[in-house]
């Protein structure tokens, strides 16, 4: 079968897979909430991070139509999501699907300032599961499954939502580069979200505070000496 003749067949397979998943959980929206964040997934227009912190990096794709790269997040700022193997294709439902092998993805979210950051990657998939390990600037993290629902009939598998977290300290500005992959063929990527938020730096006491602390320590020392006497 030629590549041109094969494409419609692949599209039909992917659409059948997506339709199967939608019978159990709604595509294009988060089906679970994550503690500590306000987005509930009530609709595709409800972002995972409803109020990103000032200075944070946030981007979310709920429908992925450009292939192999999509540089127009549905929610949030700028960023580029790229399928890196060339073995997948976009479906009419806004997913990226691969029948011939494990698809792999990268995220380029621009430059981050120096400091300590909590970084989150969230992914929704249908069919085969996403691989457990993802990387941020070469550092690995293991996913936590926040939603999982079996798909009956069709290709089987699951509809899942996965979350990875890193805490990193940057000594100088650096680019956020993230990568993740499918565990095998037949994974349909439904949604992706990336959130990096800087953690508050420890407060440095002002000179007046240091003076009060030293005075207090001196008073405590004098009291101890008096008690011994």
PDB file of C-alpha atoms in Angstrom:
ATOM      1  CA  UNK A   1       0.000   0.000   0.000  1.00  0.00           C
ATOM      2  CA  UNK A   2       1.383   3.442  -0.918  1.00  0.00           C
ATOM      3  CA  UNK A   3       1.965   6.143   1.684  1.00  0.00           C
ATOM      4  CA  UNK A   4      -0.882   8.182   0.161  1.00  0.00           C
ATOM      5  CA  UNK A   5      -3.270   5.231   0.383  1.00  0.00           C
ATOM      6  CA  UNK A   6      -2.093   4.371   3.881  1.00  0.00           C
ATOM      7  CA  UNK A   7      -2.706   7.832   5.379  1.00  0.00           C
ATOM      8  CA  UNK A   8      -6.554   7.632   5.403  1.00  0.00           C
ATOM      9  CA  UNK A   9      -6.374   4.208   7.032  1.00  0.00           C
ATOM     10  CA  UNK A  10      -4.094   5.519   9.760  1.00  0.00           C
ATOM     11  CA  UNK A  11      -6.380   8.492  10.339  1.00  0.00           C
ATOM     12  CA  UNK A  12      -9.359   6.158  10.715  1.00  0.00           C
ATOM     13  CA  UNK A  13      -7.472   4.069  13.274  1.00  0.00           C
ATOM     14  CA  UNK A  14      -6.494   7.155  15.276  1.00  0.00           C
ATOM     15  CA  UNK A  15     -10.022   8.558  15.191  1.00  0.00           C
ATOM     16  CA  UNK A  16     -11.427   5.227  16.370  1.00  0.00           C
ATOM     17  CA  UNK A  17      -8.944   5.213  19.227  1.00  0.00           C
ATOM     18  CA  UNK A  18      -9.795   8.782  20.213  1.00  0.00           C
ATOM     19  CA  UNK A  19     -13.522   8.065  20.037  1.00  0.00           C
ATOM     20  CA  UNK A  20     -13.066   5.041  22.271  1.00  0.00           C
ATOM     21  CA  UNK A  21     -11.317   7.182  24.883  1.00  0.00           C
ATOM     22  CA  UNK A  22     -13.980   9.862  24.767  1.00  0.00           C
ATOM     23  CA  UNK A  23     -16.582   7.306  25.820  1.00  0.00           C
ATOM     24  CA  UNK A  24     -14.839   7.182  29.196  1.00  0.00           C
ATOM     25  CA  UNK A  25     -13.251  10.612  29.700  1.00  0.00           C
ATOM     26  CA  UNK A  26     -13.437  13.830  27.785  1.00  0.00           C
ATOM     27  CA  UNK A  27     -10.588  14.597  25.394  1.00  0.00           C
ATOM     28  CA  UNK A  28      -8.976  18.021  25.300  1.00  0.00           C
ATOM     29  CA  UNK A  29      -9.573  18.784  28.972  1.00  0.00           C
ATOM     30  CA  UNK A  30      -8.076  17.656  32.259  1.00  0.00           C
ATOM     31  CA  UNK A  31     -10.105  14.913  33.942  1.00  0.00           C
ATOM     32  CA  UNK A  32      -8.381  15.259  37.306  1.00  0.00           C
ATOM     33  CA  UNK A  33      -7.342  18.063  39.620  1.00  0.00           C
ATOM     34  CA  UNK A  34      -3.894  18.334  41.163  1.00  0.00           C
ATOM     35  CA  UNK A  35      -3.617  19.400  44.777  1.00  0.00           C
ATOM     36  CA  UNK A  36      -2.296  22.902  45.211  1.00  0.00           C
ATOM     37  CA  UNK A  37      -3.464  24.207  41.827  1.00  0.00           C
ATOM     38  CA  UNK A  38      -6.739  25.817  40.834  1.00  0.00           C
ATOM     39  CA  UNK A  39      -7.502  24.376  37.403  1.00  0.00           C
ATOM     40  CA  UNK A  40     -10.130  21.630  37.632  1.00  0.00           C
ATOM     41  CA  UNK A  41     -10.461  20.532  34.014  1.00  0.00           C
ATOM     42  CA  UNK A  42     -14.149  21.463  33.998  1.00  0.00           C
ATOM     43  CA  UNK A  43     -13.871  22.412  30.321  1.00  0.00           C
ATOM     44  CA  UNK A  44     -11.266  22.803  27.608  1.00  0.00           C
ATOM     45  CA  UNK A  45     -11.312  26.549  28.334  1.00  0.00           C
ATOM     46  CA  UNK A  46     -10.356  25.960  31.970  1.00  0.00           C
ATOM     47  CA  UNK A  47      -6.571  26.116  32.257  1.00  0.00           C
ATOM     48  CA  UNK A  48      -4.704  23.876  34.635  1.00  0.00           C
ATOM     49  CA  UNK A  49      -2.981  26.922  36.175  1.00  0.00           C
ATOM     50  CA  UNK A  50      -5.704  29.552  36.380  1.00  0.00           C
ATOM     51  CA  UNK A  51      -3.428  32.252  37.831  1.00  0.00           C
ATOM     52  CA  UNK A  52       0.255  31.701  36.983  1.00  0.00           C
ATOM     53  CA  UNK A  53       2.652  33.370  39.408  1.00  0.00           C
ATOM     54  CA  UNK A  54       4.419  36.555  38.340  1.00  0.00           C
ATOM     55  CA  UNK A  55       7.654  35.690  36.544  1.00  0.00           C
ATOM     56  CA  UNK A  56       6.643  32.058  35.987  1.00  0.00           C
ATOM     57  CA  UNK A  57       6.690  30.144  32.691  1.00  0.00           C
ATOM     58  CA  UNK A  58       3.401  28.529  31.677  1.00  0.00           C
ATOM     59  CA  UNK A  59       2.116  26.981  28.439  1.00  0.00           C
ATOM     60  CA  UNK A  60      -0.686  24.491  27.725  1.00  0.00           C
ATOM     61  CA  UNK A  61      -1.719  22.648  24.558  1.00  0.00           C
ATOM     62  CA  UNK A  62      -5.271  21.264  24.533  1.00  0.00           C
ATOM     63  CA  UNK A  63      -5.464  20.740  20.757  1.00  0.00           C
ATOM     64  CA  UNK A  64      -2.339  19.938  18.731  1.00  0.00           C
ATOM     65  CA  UNK A  65      -2.828  20.393  15.001  1.00  0.00           C
ATOM     66  CA  UNK A  66       0.599  21.441  13.728  1.00  0.00           C
ATOM     67  CA  UNK A  67       3.123  18.678  13.030  1.00  0.00           C
ATOM     68  CA  UNK A  68       5.901  18.013  13.806  1.00  0.00           C
ATOM     69  CA  UNK A  69       6.053  21.308  15.773  1.00  0.00           C
ATOM     70  CA  UNK A  70       3.290  23.372  17.359  1.00  0.00           C
ATOM     71  CA  UNK A  71       4.480  26.770  18.601  1.00  0.00           C
ATOM     72  CA  UNK A  72       1.046  28.172  19.456  1.00  0.00           C
ATOM     73  CA  UNK A  73      -0.019  27.021  22.945  1.00  0.00           C
ATOM     74  CA  UNK A  74      -3.766  27.217  23.532  1.00  0.00           C
ATOM     75  CA  UNK A  75      -3.212  28.776  26.963  1.00  0.00           C
ATOM     76  CA  UNK A  76      -0.295  30.659  28.454  1.00  0.00           C
ATOM     77  CA  UNK A  77       2.750  32.193  26.858  1.00  0.00           C
ATOM     78  CA  UNK A  78       5.096  31.093  24.127  1.00  0.00           C
ATOM     79  CA  UNK A  79       6.574  27.628  23.688  1.00  0.00           C
ATOM     80  CA  UNK A  80       7.223  24.943  21.086  1.00  0.00           C
ATOM     81  CA  UNK A  81       6.046  21.337  21.315  1.00  0.00           C
ATOM     82  CA  UNK A  82       7.798  19.010  18.824  1.00  0.00           C
ATOM     83  CA  UNK A  83       7.369  15.328  17.966  1.00  0.00           C
ATOM     84  CA  UNK A  84      10.982  14.281  17.421  1.00  0.00           C
ATOM     85  CA  UNK A  85      10.833  10.833  15.796  1.00  0.00           C
ATOM     86  CA  UNK A  86       8.791  11.660  12.681  1.00  0.00           C
ATOM     87  CA  UNK A  87       6.772   8.463  13.178  1.00  0.00           C
ATOM     88  CA  UNK A  88       3.485  10.104  14.198  1.00  0.00           C
ATOM     89  CA  UNK A  89       0.796  12.306  12.659  1.00  0.00           C
ATOM     90  CA  UNK A  90      -1.872  14.763  13.868  1.00  0.00           C
ATOM     91  CA  UNK A  91      -5.486  13.615  14.075  1.00  0.00           C
ATOM     92  CA  UNK A  92      -8.524  15.729  13.285  1.00  0.00           C
ATOM     93  CA  UNK A  93      -9.329  15.728  17.012  1.00  0.00           C
ATOM     94  CA  UNK A  94      -6.134  17.575  17.897  1.00  0.00           C
ATOM     95  CA  UNK A  95      -4.057  14.618  19.106  1.00  0.00           C
ATOM     96  CA  UNK A  96      -0.654  13.306  17.952  1.00  0.00           C
ATOM     97  CA  UNK A  97      -0.778   9.570  17.245  1.00  0.00           C
ATOM     98  CA  UNK A  98       1.751   6.938  16.188  1.00  0.00           C
ATOM     99  CA  UNK A  99       0.968   3.474  14.893  1.00  0.00           C
ATOM    100  CA  UNK A 100       4.479   2.427  13.848  1.00  0.00           C
ATOM    101  CA  UNK A 101       6.530   3.047  16.971  1.00  0.00           C
ATOM    102  CA  UNK A 102       7.008   4.972  20.196  1.00  0.00           C
ATOM    103  CA  UNK A 103       6.610   8.691  19.556  1.00  0.00           C
ATOM    104  CA  UNK A 104       8.842  11.125  21.441  1.00  0.00           C
ATOM    105  CA  UNK A 105       8.395  14.800  22.231  1.00  0.00           C
ATOM    106  CA  UNK A 106      10.390  17.837  23.283  1.00  0.00           C
ATOM    107  CA  UNK A 107       9.317  21.144  24.796  1.00  0.00           C
ATOM    108  CA  UNK A 108      11.241  24.404  24.411  1.00  0.00           C
ATOM    109  CA  UNK A 109       9.841  27.019  26.797  1.00  0.00           C
ATOM    110  CA  UNK A 110      12.425  29.775  26.482  1.00  0.00           C
ATOM    111  CA  UNK A 111      14.849  31.204  29.010  1.00  0.00           C
ATOM    112  CA  UNK A 112      14.533  31.099  32.794  1.00  0.00           C
ATOM    113  CA  UNK A 113      16.246  33.430  35.248  1.00  0.00           C
ATOM    114  CA  UNK A 114      18.758  32.256  37.829  1.00  0.00           C
ATOM    115  CA  UNK A 115      17.210  30.987  41.041  1.00  0.00           C
ATOM    116  CA  UNK A 116      15.426  27.962  42.500  1.00  0.00           C
ATOM    117  CA  UNK A 117      12.395  26.694  40.596  1.00  0.00           C
ATOM    118  CA  UNK A 118       9.635  24.121  40.978  1.00  0.00           C
ATOM    119  CA  UNK A 119       8.919  22.773  37.498  1.00  0.00           C
ATOM    120  CA  UNK A 120       5.916  20.653  36.490  1.00  0.00           C
ATOM    121  CA  UNK A 121       5.140  18.724  33.296  1.00  0.00           C
ATOM    122  CA  UNK A 122       1.610  17.402  32.842  1.00  0.00           C
ATOM    123  CA  UNK A 123       0.550  15.085  29.991  1.00  0.00           C
ATOM    124  CA  UNK A 124      -2.734  13.445  29.007  1.00  0.00           C
ATOM    125  CA  UNK A 125      -2.665  10.351  26.771  1.00  0.00           C
ATOM    126  CA  UNK A 126      -5.028   7.797  25.260  1.00  0.00           C
ATOM    127  CA  UNK A 127      -4.149   4.204  24.347  1.00  0.00           C
ATOM    128  CA  UNK A 128      -0.613   3.131  25.205  1.00  0.00           C
ATOM    129  CA  UNK A 129       0.913   4.769  28.267  1.00  0.00           C
ATOM    130  CA  UNK A 130       3.557   7.456  28.300  1.00  0.00           C
ATOM    131  CA  UNK A 131       6.999   6.326  29.477  1.00  0.00           C
ATOM    132  CA  UNK A 132       7.601   6.745  33.198  1.00  0.00           C
ATOM    133  CA  UNK A 133      10.689   8.945  32.854  1.00  0.00           C
ATOM    134  CA  UNK A 134      10.810  12.502  31.525  1.00  0.00           C
ATOM    135  CA  UNK A 135      13.784  14.876  31.469  1.00  0.00           C
ATOM    136  CA  UNK A 136      14.225  18.554  32.203  1.00  0.00           C
ATOM    137  CA  UNK A 137      17.546  19.938  30.963  1.00  0.00           C
ATOM    138  CA  UNK A 138      18.903  16.385  31.095  1.00  0.00           C
ATOM    139  CA  UNK A 139      17.670  15.656  34.641  1.00  0.00           C
ATOM    140  CA  UNK A 140      15.272  12.697  34.956  1.00  0.00           C
ATOM    141  CA  UNK A 141      12.059  12.543  36.965  1.00  0.00           C
ATOM    142  CA  UNK A 142       9.486   9.753  37.401  1.00  0.00           C
ATOM    143  CA  UNK A 143       5.834  10.373  36.688  1.00  0.00           C
ATOM    144  CA  UNK A 144       2.927  10.243  39.094  1.00  0.00           C
ATOM    145  CA  UNK A 145      -0.335   9.032  37.540  1.00  0.00           C
ATOM    146  CA  UNK A 146      -3.117  11.437  38.541  1.00  0.00           C
ATOM    147  CA  UNK A 147      -5.886   9.856  36.440  1.00  0.00           C
ATOM    148  CA  UNK A 148      -6.247   6.414  34.834  1.00  0.00           C
ATOM    149  CA  UNK A 149      -9.293   4.850  33.233  1.00  0.00           C
ATOM    150  CA  UNK A 150      -9.350   1.621  31.247  1.00  0.00           C
ATOM    151  CA  UNK A 151     -10.625   1.719  27.669  1.00  0.00           C
ATOM    152  CA  UNK A 152     -12.826  -1.212  26.700  1.00  0.00           C
ATOM    153  CA  UNK A 153     -13.050  -2.417  23.119  1.00  0.00           C
ATOM    154  CA  UNK A 154     -11.019  -1.111  20.210  1.00  0.00           C
ATOM    155  CA  UNK A 155      -7.301  -1.055  20.927  1.00  0.00           C
ATOM    156  CA  UNK A 156      -7.764  -1.136  24.677  1.00  0.00           C
ATOM    157  CA  UNK A 157      -5.199   0.560  26.847  1.00  0.00           C
ATOM    158  CA  UNK A 158      -6.000   3.499  29.094  1.00  0.00           C
ATOM    159  CA  UNK A 159      -6.756   7.176  29.238  1.00  0.00           C
ATOM    160  CA  UNK A 160      -4.206   8.608  31.638  1.00  0.00           C
ATOM    161  CA  UNK A 161      -2.954  11.880  33.055  1.00  0.00           C
ATOM    162  CA  UNK A 162       0.641  11.999  34.261  1.00  0.00           C
ATOM    163  CA  UNK A 163       2.593  14.554  36.288  1.00  0.00           C
ATOM    164  CA  UNK A 164       6.353  15.045  36.692  1.00  0.00           C
ATOM    165  CA  UNK A 165       8.025  17.497  39.084  1.00  0.00           C
ATOM    166  CA  UNK A 166      11.566  18.849  39.374  1.00  0.00           C
ATOM    167  CA  UNK A 167      13.110  21.285  41.837  1.00  0.00           C
ATOM    168  CA  UNK A 168      16.160  22.865  40.220  1.00  0.00           C
ATOM    169  CA  UNK A 169      18.556  25.666  41.063  1.00  0.00           C
ATOM    170  CA  UNK A 170      19.955  27.709  38.186  1.00  0.00           C
ATOM    171  CA  UNK A 171      23.170  29.641  38.847  1.00  0.00           C
ATOM    172  CA  UNK A 172      22.678  31.588  35.607  1.00  0.00           C
ATOM    173  CA  UNK A 173      19.889  32.013  33.020  1.00  0.00           C
ATOM    174  CA  UNK A 174      19.102  28.792  31.133  1.00  0.00           C
ATOM    175  CA  UNK A 175      16.624  27.473  28.569  1.00  0.00           C
ATOM    176  CA  UNK A 176      13.812  25.169  29.717  1.00  0.00           C
ATOM    177  CA  UNK A 177      14.184  22.009  27.582  1.00  0.00           C
ATOM    178  CA  UNK A 178      11.927  19.073  28.433  1.00  0.00           C
ATOM    179  CA  UNK A 179      11.543  15.668  26.790  1.00  0.00           C
ATOM    180  CA  UNK A 180       9.181  12.708  27.204  1.00  0.00           C
ATOM    181  CA  UNK A 181       8.140   9.708  25.107  1.00  0.00           C
ATOM    182  CA  UNK A 182       5.541   7.003  24.615  1.00  0.00           C
ATOM    183  CA  UNK A 183       6.132   3.574  26.113  1.00  0.00           C
ATOM    184  CA  UNK A 184       5.330   2.036  22.720  1.00  0.00           C
ATOM    185  CA  UNK A 185       3.245   2.395  19.570  1.00  0.00           C
ATOM    186  CA  UNK A 186      -0.436   3.442  19.705  1.00  0.00           C
ATOM    187  CA  UNK A 187      -0.094   6.306  22.161  1.00  0.00           C
ATOM    188  CA  UNK A 188      -2.290   9.294  21.320  1.00  0.00           C
ATOM    189  CA  UNK A 189      -1.033  12.518  22.934  1.00  0.00           C
ATOM    190  CA  UNK A 190      -4.059  14.541  24.017  1.00  0.00           C
ATOM    191  CA  UNK A 191      -2.751  17.423  26.163  1.00  0.00           C
ATOM    192  CA  UNK A 192       0.500  18.902  27.443  1.00  0.00           C
ATOM    193  CA  UNK A 193       1.110  21.568  30.097  1.00  0.00           C
ATOM    194  CA  UNK A 194       4.354  23.025  31.471  1.00  0.00           C
ATOM    195  CA  UNK A 195       4.643  25.236  34.549  1.00  0.00           C
ATOM    196  CA  UNK A 196       7.814  26.604  36.137  1.00  0.00           C
ATOM    197  CA  UNK A 197       7.442  28.788  39.216  1.00  0.00           C
ATOM    198  CA  UNK A 198      10.298  30.359  41.154  1.00  0.00           C
ATOM    199  CA  UNK A 199      10.408  29.513  44.850  1.00  0.00           C
ATOM    200  CA  UNK A 200      10.826  32.431  47.275  1.00  0.00           C
ATOM    201  CA  UNK A 201      14.429  33.125  48.211  1.00  0.00           C
ATOM    202  CA  UNK A 202      15.309  32.943  51.888  1.00  0.00           C
ATOM    203  CA  UNK A 203      15.054  36.398  53.420  1.00  0.00           C
ATOM    204  CA  UNK A 204      18.383  37.998  54.403  1.00  0.00           C
ATOM    205  CA  UNK A 205      18.109  39.794  57.781  1.00  0.00           C
ATOM    206  CA  UNK A 206      18.669  43.544  57.671  1.00  0.00           C
ATOM    207  CA  UNK A 207      21.399  45.147  59.844  1.00  0.00           C
ATOM    208  CA  UNK A 208      18.842  46.245  62.446  1.00  0.00           C
ATOM    209  CA  UNK A 209      17.611  42.652  62.719  1.00  0.00           C
ATOM    210  CA  UNK A 210      21.145  41.342  63.165  1.00  0.00           C
ATOM    211  CA  UNK A 211      21.724  43.919  65.941  1.00  0.00           C
ATOM    212  CA  UNK A 212      18.606  42.821  67.799  1.00  0.00           C
ATOM    213  CA  UNK A 213      19.559  39.158  67.451  1.00  0.00           C
ATOM    214  CA  UNK A 214      23.076  39.796  68.817  1.00  0.00           C
ATOM    215  CA  UNK A 215      21.688  41.855  71.687  1.00  0.00           C
ATOM    216  CA  UNK A 216      19.312  39.044  72.562  1.00  0.00           C
ATOM    217  CA  UNK A 217      22.115  36.463  72.489  1.00  0.00           C
ATOM    218  CA  UNK A 218      24.241  38.728  74.718  1.00  0.00           C
ATOM    219  CA  UNK A 219      21.420  39.054  77.228  1.00  0.00           C
ATOM    220  CA  UNK A 220      20.928  35.292  77.294  1.00  0.00           C
ATOM    221  CA  UNK A 221      24.666  34.791  77.885  1.00  0.00           C
ATOM    222  CA  UNK A 222      24.692  37.284  80.780  1.00  0.00           C
ATOM    223  CA  UNK A 223      21.696  35.548  82.342  1.00  0.00           C
ATOM    224  CA  UNK A 224      23.418  32.160  82.151  1.00  0.00           C
ATOM    225  CA  UNK A 225      26.600  33.548  83.778  1.00  0.00           C
ATOM    226  CA  UNK A 226      24.531  35.116  86.615  1.00  0.00           C
ATOM    227  CA  UNK A 227      22.783  31.799  87.262  1.00  0.00           C
ATOM    228  CA  UNK A 228      26.101  29.946  87.474  1.00  0.00           C
ATOM    229  CA  UNK A 229      27.472  32.602  89.889  1.00  0.00           C
TER     230      UNK A 229
END
